PDB file of C-alpha atoms in Angstrom:
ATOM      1  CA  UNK L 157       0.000   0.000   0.000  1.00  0.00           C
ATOM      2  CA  UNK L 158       1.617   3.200  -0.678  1.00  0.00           C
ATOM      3  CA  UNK L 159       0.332   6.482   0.870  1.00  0.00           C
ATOM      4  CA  UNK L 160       0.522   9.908  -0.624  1.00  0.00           C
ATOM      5  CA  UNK L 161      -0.329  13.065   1.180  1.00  0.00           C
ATOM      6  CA  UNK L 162      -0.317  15.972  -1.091  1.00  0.00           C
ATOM      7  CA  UNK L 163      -0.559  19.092   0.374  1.00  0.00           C
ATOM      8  CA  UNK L 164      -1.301  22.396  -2.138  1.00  0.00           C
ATOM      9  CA  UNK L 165      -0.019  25.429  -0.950  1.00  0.00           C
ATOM     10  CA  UNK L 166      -0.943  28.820  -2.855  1.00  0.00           C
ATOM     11  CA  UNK L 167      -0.400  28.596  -6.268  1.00  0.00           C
ATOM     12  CA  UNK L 168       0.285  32.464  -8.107  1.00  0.00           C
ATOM     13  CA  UNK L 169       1.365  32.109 -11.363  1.00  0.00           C
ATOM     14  CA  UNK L 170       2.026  35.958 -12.940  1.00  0.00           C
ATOM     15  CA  UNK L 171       3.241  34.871 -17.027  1.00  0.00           C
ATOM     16  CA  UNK L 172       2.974  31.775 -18.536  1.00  0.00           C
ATOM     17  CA  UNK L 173       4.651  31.463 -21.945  1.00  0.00           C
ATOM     18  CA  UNK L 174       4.725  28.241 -24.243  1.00  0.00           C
ATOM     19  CA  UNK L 175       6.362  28.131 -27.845  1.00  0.00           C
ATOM     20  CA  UNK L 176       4.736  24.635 -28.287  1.00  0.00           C
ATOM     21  CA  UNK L 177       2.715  21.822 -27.104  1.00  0.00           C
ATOM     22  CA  UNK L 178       2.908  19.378 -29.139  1.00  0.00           C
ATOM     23  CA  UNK L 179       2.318  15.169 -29.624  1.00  0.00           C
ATOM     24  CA  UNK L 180       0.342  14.248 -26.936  1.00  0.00           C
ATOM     25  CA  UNK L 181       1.152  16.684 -23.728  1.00  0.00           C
ATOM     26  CA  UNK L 182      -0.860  18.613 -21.322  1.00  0.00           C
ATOM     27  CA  UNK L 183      -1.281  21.847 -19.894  1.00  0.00           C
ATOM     28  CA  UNK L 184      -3.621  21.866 -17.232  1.00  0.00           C
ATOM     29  CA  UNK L 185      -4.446  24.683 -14.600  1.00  0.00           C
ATOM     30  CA  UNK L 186      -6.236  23.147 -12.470  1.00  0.00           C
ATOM     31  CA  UNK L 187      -6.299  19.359 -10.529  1.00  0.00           C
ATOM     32  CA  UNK L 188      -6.497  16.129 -11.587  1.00  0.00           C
ATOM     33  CA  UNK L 189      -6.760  12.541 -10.520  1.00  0.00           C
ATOM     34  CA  UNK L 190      -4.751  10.598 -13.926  1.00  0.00           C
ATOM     35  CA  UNK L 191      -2.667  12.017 -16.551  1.00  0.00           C
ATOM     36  CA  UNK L 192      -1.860   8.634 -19.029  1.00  0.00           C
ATOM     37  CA  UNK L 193      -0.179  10.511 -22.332  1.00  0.00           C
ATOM     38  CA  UNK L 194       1.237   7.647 -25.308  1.00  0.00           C
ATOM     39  CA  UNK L 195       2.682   8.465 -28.274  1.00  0.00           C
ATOM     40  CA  UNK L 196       3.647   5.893 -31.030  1.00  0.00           C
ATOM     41  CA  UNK L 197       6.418   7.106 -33.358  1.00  0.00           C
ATOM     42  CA  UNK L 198       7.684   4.803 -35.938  1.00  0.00           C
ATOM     43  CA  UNK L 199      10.669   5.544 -38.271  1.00  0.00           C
ATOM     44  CA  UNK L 200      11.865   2.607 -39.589  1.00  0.00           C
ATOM     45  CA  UNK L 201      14.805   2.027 -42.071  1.00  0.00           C
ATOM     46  CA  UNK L 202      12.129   0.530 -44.077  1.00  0.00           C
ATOM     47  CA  UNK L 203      10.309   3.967 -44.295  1.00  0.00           C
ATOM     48  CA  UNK L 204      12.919   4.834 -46.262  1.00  0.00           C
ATOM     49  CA  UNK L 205      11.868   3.634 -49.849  1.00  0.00           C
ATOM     50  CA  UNK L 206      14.625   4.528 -52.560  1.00  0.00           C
ATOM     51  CA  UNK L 207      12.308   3.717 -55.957  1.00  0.00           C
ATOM     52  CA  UNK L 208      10.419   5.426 -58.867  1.00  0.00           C
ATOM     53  CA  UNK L 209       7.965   7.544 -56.422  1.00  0.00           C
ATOM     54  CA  UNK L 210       4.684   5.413 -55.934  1.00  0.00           C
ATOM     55  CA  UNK L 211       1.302   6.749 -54.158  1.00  0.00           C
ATOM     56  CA  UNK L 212       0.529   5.291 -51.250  1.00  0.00           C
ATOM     57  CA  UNK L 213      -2.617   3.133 -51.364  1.00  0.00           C
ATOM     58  CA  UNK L 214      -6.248   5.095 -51.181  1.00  0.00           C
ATOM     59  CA  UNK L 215      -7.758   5.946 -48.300  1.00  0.00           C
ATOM     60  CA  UNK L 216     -10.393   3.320 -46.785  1.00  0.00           C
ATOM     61  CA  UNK L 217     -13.948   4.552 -47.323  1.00  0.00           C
ATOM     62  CA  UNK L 218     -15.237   8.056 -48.068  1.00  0.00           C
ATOM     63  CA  UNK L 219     -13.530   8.341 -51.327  1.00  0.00           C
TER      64      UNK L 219
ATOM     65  CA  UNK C1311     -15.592  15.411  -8.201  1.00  0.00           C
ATOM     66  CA  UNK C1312     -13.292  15.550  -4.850  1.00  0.00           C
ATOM     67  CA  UNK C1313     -12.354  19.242  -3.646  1.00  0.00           C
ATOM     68  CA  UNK C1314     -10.843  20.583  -6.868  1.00  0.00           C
ATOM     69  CA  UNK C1315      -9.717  23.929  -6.640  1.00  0.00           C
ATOM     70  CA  UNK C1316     -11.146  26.854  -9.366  1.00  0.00           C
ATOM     71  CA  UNK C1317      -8.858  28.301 -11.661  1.00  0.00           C
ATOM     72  CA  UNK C1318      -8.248  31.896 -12.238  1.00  0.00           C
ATOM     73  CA  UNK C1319      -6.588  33.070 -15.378  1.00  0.00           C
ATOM     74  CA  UNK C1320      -6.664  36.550 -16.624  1.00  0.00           C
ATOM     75  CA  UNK C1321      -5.509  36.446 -20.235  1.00  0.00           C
ATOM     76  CA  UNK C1322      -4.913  33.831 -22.569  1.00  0.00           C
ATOM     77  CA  UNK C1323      -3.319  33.487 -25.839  1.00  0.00           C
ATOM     78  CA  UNK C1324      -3.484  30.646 -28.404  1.00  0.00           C
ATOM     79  CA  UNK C1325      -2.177  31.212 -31.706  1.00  0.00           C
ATOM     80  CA  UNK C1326      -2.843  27.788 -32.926  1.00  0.00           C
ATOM     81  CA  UNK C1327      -4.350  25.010 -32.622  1.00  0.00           C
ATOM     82  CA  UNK C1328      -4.444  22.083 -34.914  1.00  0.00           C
ATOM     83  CA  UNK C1329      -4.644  18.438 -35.405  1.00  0.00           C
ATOM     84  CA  UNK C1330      -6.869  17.212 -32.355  1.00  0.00           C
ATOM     85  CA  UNK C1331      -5.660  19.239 -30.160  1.00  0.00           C
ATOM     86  CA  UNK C1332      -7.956  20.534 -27.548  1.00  0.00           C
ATOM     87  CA  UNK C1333      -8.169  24.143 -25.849  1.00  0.00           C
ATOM     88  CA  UNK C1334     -11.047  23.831 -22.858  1.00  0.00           C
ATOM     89  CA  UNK C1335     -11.933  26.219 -20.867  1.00  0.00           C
ATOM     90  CA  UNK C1336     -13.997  24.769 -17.823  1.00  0.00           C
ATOM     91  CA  UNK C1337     -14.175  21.313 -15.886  1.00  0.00           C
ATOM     92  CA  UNK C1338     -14.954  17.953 -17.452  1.00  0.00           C
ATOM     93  CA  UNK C1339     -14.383  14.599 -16.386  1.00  0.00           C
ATOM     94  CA  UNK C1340     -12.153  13.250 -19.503  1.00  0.00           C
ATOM     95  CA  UNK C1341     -10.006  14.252 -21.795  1.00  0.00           C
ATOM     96  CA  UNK C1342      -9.371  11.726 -24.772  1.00  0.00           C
ATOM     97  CA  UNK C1343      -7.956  13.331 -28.209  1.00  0.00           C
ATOM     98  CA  UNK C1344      -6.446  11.144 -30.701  1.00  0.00           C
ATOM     99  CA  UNK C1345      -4.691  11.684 -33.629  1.00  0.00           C
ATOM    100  CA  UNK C1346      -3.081   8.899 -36.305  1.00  0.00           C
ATOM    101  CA  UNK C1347      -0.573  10.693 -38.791  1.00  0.00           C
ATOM    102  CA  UNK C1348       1.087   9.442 -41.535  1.00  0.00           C
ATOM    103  CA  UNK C1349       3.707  11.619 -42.364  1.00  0.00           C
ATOM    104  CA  UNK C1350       4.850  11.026 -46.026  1.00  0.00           C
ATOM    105  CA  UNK C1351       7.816  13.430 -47.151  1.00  0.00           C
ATOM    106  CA  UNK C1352       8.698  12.923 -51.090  1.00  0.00           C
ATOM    107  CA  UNK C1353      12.247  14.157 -52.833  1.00  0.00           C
ATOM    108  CA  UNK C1354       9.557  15.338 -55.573  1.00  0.00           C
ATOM    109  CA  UNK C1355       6.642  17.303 -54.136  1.00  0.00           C
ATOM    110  CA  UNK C1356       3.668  14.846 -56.070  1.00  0.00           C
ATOM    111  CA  UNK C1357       0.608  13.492 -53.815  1.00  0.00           C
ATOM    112  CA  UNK C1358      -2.826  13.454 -55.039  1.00  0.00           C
ATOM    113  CA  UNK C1359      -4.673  14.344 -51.913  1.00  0.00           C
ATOM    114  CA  UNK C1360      -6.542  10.889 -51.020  1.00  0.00           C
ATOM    115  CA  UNK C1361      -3.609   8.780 -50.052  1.00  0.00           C
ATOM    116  CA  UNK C1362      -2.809   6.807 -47.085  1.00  0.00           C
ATOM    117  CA  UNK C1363      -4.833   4.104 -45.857  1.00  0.00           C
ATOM    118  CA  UNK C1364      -4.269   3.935 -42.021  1.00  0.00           C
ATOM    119  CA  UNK C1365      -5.509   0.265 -41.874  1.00  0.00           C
ATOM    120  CA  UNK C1366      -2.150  -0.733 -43.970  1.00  0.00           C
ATOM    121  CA  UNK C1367       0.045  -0.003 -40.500  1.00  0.00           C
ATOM    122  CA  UNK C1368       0.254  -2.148 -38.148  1.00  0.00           C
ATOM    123  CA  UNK C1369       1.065   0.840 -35.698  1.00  0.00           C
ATOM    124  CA  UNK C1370      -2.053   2.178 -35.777  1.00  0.00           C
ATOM    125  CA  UNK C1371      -4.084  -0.823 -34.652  1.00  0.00           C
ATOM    126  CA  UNK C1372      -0.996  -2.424 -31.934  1.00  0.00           C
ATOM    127  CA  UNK C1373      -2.419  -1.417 -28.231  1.00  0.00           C
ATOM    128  CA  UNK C1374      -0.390   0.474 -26.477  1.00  0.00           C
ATOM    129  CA  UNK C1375       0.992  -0.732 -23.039  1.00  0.00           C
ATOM    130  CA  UNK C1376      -0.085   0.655 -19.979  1.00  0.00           C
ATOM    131  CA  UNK C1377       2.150   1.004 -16.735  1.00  0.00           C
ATOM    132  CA  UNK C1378       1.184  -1.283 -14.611  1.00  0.00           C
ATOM    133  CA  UNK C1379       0.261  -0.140 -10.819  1.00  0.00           C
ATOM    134  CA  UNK C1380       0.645  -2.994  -8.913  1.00  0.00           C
ATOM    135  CA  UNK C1381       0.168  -1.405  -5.517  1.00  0.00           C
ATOM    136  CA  UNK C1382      -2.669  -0.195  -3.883  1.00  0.00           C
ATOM    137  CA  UNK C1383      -2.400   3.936  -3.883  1.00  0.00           C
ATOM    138  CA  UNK C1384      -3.644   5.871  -1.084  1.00  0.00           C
ATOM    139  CA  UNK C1385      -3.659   9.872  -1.825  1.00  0.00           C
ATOM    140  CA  UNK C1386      -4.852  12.368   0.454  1.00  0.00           C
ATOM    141  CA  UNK C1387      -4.946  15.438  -1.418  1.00  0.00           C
ATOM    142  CA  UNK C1388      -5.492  19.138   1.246  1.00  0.00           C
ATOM    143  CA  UNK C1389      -5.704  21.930  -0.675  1.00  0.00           C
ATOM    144  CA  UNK C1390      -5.005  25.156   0.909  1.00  0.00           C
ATOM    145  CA  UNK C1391      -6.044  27.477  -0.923  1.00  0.00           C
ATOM    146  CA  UNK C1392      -9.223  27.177  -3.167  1.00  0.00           C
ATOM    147  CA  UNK C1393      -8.416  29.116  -5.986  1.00  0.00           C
ATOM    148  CA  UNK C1394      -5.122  28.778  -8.945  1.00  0.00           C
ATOM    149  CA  UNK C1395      -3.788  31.871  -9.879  1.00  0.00           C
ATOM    150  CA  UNK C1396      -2.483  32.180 -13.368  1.00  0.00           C
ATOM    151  CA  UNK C1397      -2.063  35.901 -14.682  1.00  0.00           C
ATOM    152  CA  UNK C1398      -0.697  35.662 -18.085  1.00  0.00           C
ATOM    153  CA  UNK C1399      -1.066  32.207 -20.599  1.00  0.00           C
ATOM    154  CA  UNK C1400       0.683  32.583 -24.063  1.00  0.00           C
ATOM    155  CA  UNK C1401       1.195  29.727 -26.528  1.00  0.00           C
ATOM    156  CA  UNK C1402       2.066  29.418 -30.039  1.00  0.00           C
ATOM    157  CA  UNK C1403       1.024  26.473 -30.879  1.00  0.00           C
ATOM    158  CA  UNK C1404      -0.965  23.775 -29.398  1.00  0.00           C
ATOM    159  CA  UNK C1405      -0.299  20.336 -32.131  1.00  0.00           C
ATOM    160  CA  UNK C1406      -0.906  16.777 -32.021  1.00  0.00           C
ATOM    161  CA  UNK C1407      -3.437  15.385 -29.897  1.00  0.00           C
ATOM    162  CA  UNK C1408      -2.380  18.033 -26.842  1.00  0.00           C
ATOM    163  CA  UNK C1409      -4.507  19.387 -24.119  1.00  0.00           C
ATOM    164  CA  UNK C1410      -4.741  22.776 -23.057  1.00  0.00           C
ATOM    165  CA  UNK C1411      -7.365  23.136 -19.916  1.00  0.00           C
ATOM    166  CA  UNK C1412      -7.857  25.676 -18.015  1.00  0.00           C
ATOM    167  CA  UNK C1413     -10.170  24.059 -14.939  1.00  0.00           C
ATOM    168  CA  UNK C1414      -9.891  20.397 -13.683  1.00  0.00           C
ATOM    169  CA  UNK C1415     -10.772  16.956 -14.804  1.00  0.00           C
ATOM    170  CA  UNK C1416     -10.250  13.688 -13.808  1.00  0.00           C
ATOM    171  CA  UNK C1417      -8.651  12.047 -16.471  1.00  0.00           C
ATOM    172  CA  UNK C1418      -6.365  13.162 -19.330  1.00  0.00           C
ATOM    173  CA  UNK C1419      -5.278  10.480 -21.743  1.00  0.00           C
ATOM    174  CA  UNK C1420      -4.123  11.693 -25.172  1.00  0.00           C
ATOM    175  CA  UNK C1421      -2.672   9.242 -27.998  1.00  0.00           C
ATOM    176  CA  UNK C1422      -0.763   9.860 -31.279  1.00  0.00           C
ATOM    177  CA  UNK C1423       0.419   7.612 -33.305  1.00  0.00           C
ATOM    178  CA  UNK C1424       2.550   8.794 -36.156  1.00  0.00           C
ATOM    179  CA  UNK C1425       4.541   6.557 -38.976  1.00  0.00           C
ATOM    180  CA  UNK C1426       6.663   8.451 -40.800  1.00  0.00           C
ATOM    181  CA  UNK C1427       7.843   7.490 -44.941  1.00  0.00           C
ATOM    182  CA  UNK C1428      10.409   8.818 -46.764  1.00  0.00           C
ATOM    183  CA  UNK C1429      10.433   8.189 -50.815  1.00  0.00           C
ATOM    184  CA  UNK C1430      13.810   9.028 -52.832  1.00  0.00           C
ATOM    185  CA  UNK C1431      14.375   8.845 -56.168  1.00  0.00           C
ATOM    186  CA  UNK C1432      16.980   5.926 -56.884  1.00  0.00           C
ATOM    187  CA  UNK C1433      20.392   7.711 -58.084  1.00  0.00           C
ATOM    188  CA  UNK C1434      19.063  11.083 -56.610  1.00  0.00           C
ATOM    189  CA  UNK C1435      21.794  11.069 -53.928  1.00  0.00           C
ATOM    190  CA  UNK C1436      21.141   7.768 -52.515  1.00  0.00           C
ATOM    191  CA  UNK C1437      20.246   7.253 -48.578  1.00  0.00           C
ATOM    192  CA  UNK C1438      23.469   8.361 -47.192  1.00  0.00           C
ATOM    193  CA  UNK C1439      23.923  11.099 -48.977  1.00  0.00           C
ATOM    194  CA  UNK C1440      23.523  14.189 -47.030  1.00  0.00           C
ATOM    195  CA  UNK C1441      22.538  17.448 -49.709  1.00  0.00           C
ATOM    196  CA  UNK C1442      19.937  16.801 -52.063  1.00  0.00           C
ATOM    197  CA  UNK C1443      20.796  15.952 -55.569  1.00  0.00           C
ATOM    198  CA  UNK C1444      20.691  17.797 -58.255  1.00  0.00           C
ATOM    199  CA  UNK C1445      16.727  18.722 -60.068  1.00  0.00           C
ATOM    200  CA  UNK C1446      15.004  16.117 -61.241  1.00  0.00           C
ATOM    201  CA  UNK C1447      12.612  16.381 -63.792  1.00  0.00           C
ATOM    202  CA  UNK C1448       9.246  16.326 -62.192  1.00  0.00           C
ATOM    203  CA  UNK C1449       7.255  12.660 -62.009  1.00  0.00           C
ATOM    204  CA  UNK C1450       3.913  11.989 -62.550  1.00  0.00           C
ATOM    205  CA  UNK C1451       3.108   9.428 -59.558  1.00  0.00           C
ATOM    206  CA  UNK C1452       2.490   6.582 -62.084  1.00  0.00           C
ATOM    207  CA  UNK C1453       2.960   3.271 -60.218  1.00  0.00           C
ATOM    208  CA  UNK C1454       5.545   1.138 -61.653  1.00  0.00           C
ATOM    209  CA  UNK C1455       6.135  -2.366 -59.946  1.00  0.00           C
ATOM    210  CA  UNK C1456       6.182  -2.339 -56.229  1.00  0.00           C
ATOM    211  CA  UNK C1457       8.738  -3.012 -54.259  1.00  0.00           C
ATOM    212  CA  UNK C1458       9.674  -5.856 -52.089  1.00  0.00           C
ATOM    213  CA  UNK C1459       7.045  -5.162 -49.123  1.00  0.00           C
ATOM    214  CA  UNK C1460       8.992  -4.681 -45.791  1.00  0.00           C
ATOM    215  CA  UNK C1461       6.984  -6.387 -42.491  1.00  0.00           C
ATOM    216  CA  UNK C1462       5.570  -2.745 -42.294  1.00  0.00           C
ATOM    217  CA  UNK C1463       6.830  -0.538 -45.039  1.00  0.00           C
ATOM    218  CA  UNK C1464       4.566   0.801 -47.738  1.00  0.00           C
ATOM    219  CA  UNK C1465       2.983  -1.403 -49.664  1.00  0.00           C
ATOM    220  CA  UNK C1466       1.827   0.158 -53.071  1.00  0.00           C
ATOM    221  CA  UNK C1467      -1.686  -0.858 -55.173  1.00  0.00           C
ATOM    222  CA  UNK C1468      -1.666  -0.420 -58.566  1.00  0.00           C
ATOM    223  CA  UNK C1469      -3.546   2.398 -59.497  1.00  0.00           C
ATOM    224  CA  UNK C1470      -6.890   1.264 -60.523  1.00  0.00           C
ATOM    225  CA  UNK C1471      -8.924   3.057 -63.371  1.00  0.00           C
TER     226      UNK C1471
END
């Protein structure tokens, strides 16, 4: 069993400044009980294809 | 909701905000934005809008593991003050599946998946090379034979009429 006393004191933020937030992050002001952020990046060597260019296959459904 | 404290912000500025990504102002109880990308980047700038078919990549359908908590958790949370003070918020951009909230929640679980492709032109510089090679004439994305499908590389239909 693990216990965890958090205690919040005053919080008084004056500026706040963020270039970017980007791939699956949070800003919150304010409280919270879970936070769970996953991001899947994939950059194989076989996304490298060397060949006479080739279009990707269509897009499933809609068009 | 437990004792959640109200949040005070004077001014914010977004300037963007794109590609599920989420700007709330107020409580809610979760937060879920996805986003699947394919992120295709050619040596000759040719793509005929309707391309990329997600269910091709196995990275889009693999679950993603969770961290397992094996203990129980106990949390006492005291707030002493009731109130968050935030004067100022500026951000330039807010991208991929990201959360901005101003207020609280109870769960925030965002998810992007992104696969990245390259496509070269063979002779073009090759894959080591570092500058790009000289012009090349531009190609009309006719398909020609496709190559020898990796386990999840791209794999090519012909184009049908």
């Amino acid at each position: 069993m693990i216990n965890l006393n958090v205690i919040n004191k005053d919080v008084n933020i004056n500026n706040l400044r963020i270039f970017g937030v980007g791939g699956s992050s949070v800003v919150l002001i304010g409280d919270t009980e879970v936070i769970a952020c996953s991001s899947i990046f994939d950059t194989p060597p076989e996304s490298l294809i060397i060949g006479p260019l080739q279009p990707l296959a269509a897009e499933s459904g809609g068009r | 909701m437990r004792n959640v404290r109200t949040s005070v912000v004077g001014n914010i500025k977004v300037i963007n905000t794109i590609f599920s990504s989420i700007l709330q102002i107020g409580d809610n109880v979760s937060v879920t934005p996805v986003s699947n990308s394919l992120a295709v980047q050619r040596q000759v700038s040719s793509y005929r809008g309707n391309e990329g078919n997600l269910d091709e990549f196995p990275i889009f359908k693999r679950p993603i593991p969770e961290g397992a908590l094996t203990e129980r958790l106990n949390m006492n949370i005291h707030n002493e003050t009731s109130e968050i003070h935030v004067g100022n918020i500026y951000i330039f951009g807010l991208s991929i599946a990201s959360v901005l909230q101003i207020g609280s929640n109870k769960m925030t679980a965002p998810e992007n998946r992104t696969k990245h492709i390259r496509q070269l032109i063979p002779g073009g510089g090759g894959a080591g090379s570092v500058t790009p090679p000289a012009p090349v004439p531009p190609v009309a994305p006719t398909p020609v034979t496709p190559p020898a499908a990796a386990s999840d590389g791209v794999r090519i239909e012909e184009e049908k009429p």
